Amino acid sequence: LGVKHQWELFEPLTVNQKFAFMYDTGTFVKFDHGFIGDYNIGLGWKITDKISVDIPTFRVIVPLSDLKDGRKTNTVFGSGITFKF
């Protein structure tokens, strides 16, 4: 379950954010099952109508339930390219 929002600050710059509420079954890698929150925010620079560069991006992943497998809050900085077809 998630929500995604985009603000156009001015052409060609946007602020993109997304929050997702997920349930991890723990099946594939022997982790505990539980709920996780995932928040992303970043700047999108429109290069053409079909290509944008997302730089910088920031992501926070937070366990929302009691997970005994040692998972803690993680943060990730990054960038990316979006192609629209």
Short mmCIF file of C-alpha atoms in Angstrom, two decimals:
data_model
loop_
_atom_site.label_atom_id
_atom_site.label_comp_id
_atom_site.label_asym_id
_atom_site.label_seq_id
_atom_site.Cartn_x
_atom_site.Cartn_y
_atom_site.Cartn_z
CA LEU A 1 0.00 0.00 0.00
CA GLY A 2 1.53 3.34 -0.96
CA VAL A 3 1.18 6.97 -1.90
CA LYS A 4 3.19 8.87 -4.51
CA HIS A 5 3.29 12.62 -5.06
CA GLN A 6 5.16 14.97 -7.40
CA TRP A 7 5.53 18.77 -7.13
CA GLU A 8 6.70 20.76 -10.10
CA LEU A 9 8.82 23.54 -8.63
CA PHE A 10 9.55 25.02 -12.05
CA GLU A 11 10.28 23.59 -15.49
CA PRO A 12 12.31 21.24 -15.53
CA LEU A 13 12.63 20.57 -11.74
CA THR A 14 10.25 18.41 -9.66
CA VAL A 15 10.27 17.06 -6.12
CA ASN A 16 9.19 13.42 -6.06
CA GLN A 17 8.16 11.57 -2.93
CA LYS A 18 6.69 8.18 -2.17
CA PHE A 19 5.66 6.32 0.99
CA ALA A 20 4.88 2.62 1.04
CA PHE A 21 3.58 0.45 3.88
CA MET A 22 4.64 -3.16 3.25
CA TYR A 23 4.29 -6.58 4.84
CA ASP A 24 7.36 -8.82 4.60
CA THR A 25 6.48 -12.53 4.86
CA GLY A 26 10.10 -13.45 5.67
CA THR A 27 9.81 -16.51 3.42
CA PHE A 28 12.72 -16.17 1.00
CA VAL A 29 15.69 -15.19 3.18
CA LYS A 30 14.76 -16.48 6.66
CA PHE A 31 13.89 -13.05 8.07
CA ASP A 32 11.07 -12.43 10.52
CA HIS A 33 7.71 -11.49 9.10
CA GLY A 34 6.47 -8.00 9.84
CA PHE A 35 5.54 -4.53 8.64
CA ILE A 36 8.01 -2.10 7.06
CA GLY A 37 7.73 1.55 6.08
CA ASP A 38 9.59 2.84 3.01
CA TYR A 39 9.90 6.60 2.28
CA ASN A 40 11.62 8.07 -0.79
CA ILE A 41 12.24 11.70 -1.73
CA GLY A 42 14.33 13.19 -4.52
CA LEU A 43 14.71 15.85 -7.18
CA GLY A 44 13.77 15.05 -10.78
CA TRP A 45 15.43 16.97 -13.60
CA LYS A 46 13.51 16.68 -16.89
CA ILE A 47 15.98 16.30 -19.77
CA THR A 48 13.43 15.56 -22.53
CA ASP A 49 9.73 14.60 -22.57
CA LYS A 50 10.75 10.95 -22.10
CA ILE A 51 13.93 11.14 -19.98
CA SER A 52 14.54 12.56 -16.51
CA VAL A 53 17.46 12.30 -14.10
CA ASP A 54 16.68 11.78 -10.44
CA ILE A 55 19.51 13.27 -8.39
CA PRO A 56 19.84 13.35 -5.45
CA THR A 57 17.48 10.79 -3.93
CA PHE A 58 17.07 9.82 -0.27
CA ARG A 59 15.34 6.69 1.05
CA VAL A 60 14.50 5.58 4.59
CA ILE A 61 13.39 2.02 5.35
CA VAL A 62 11.94 1.52 8.84
CA PRO A 63 10.75 -1.69 10.54
CA LEU A 64 7.32 -0.83 11.97
CA SER A 65 6.78 -4.05 13.91
CA ASP A 66 9.03 -5.99 16.28
CA LEU A 67 11.50 -7.85 14.03
CA LYS A 68 13.90 -10.12 15.93
CA ASP A 69 16.20 -10.73 12.95
CA GLY A 70 18.27 -7.60 13.62
CA ARG A 71 16.86 -5.32 10.96
CA LYS A 72 17.06 -1.65 11.88
CA THR A 73 16.25 1.65 10.18
CA ASN A 74 18.34 2.09 7.03
CA THR A 75 19.01 5.16 4.91
CA VAL A 76 20.18 5.22 1.31
CA PHE A 77 21.38 8.10 -0.86
CA GLY A 78 21.37 7.64 -4.61
CA SER A 79 20.38 8.73 -8.08
CA GLY A 80 18.62 7.30 -11.11
CA ILE A 81 17.35 7.80 -14.63
CA THR A 82 13.69 7.48 -15.66
CA PHE A 83 12.72 6.52 -19.22
CA LYS A 84 9.08 6.84 -20.32
CA PHE A 85 7.84 4.67 -23.19
#
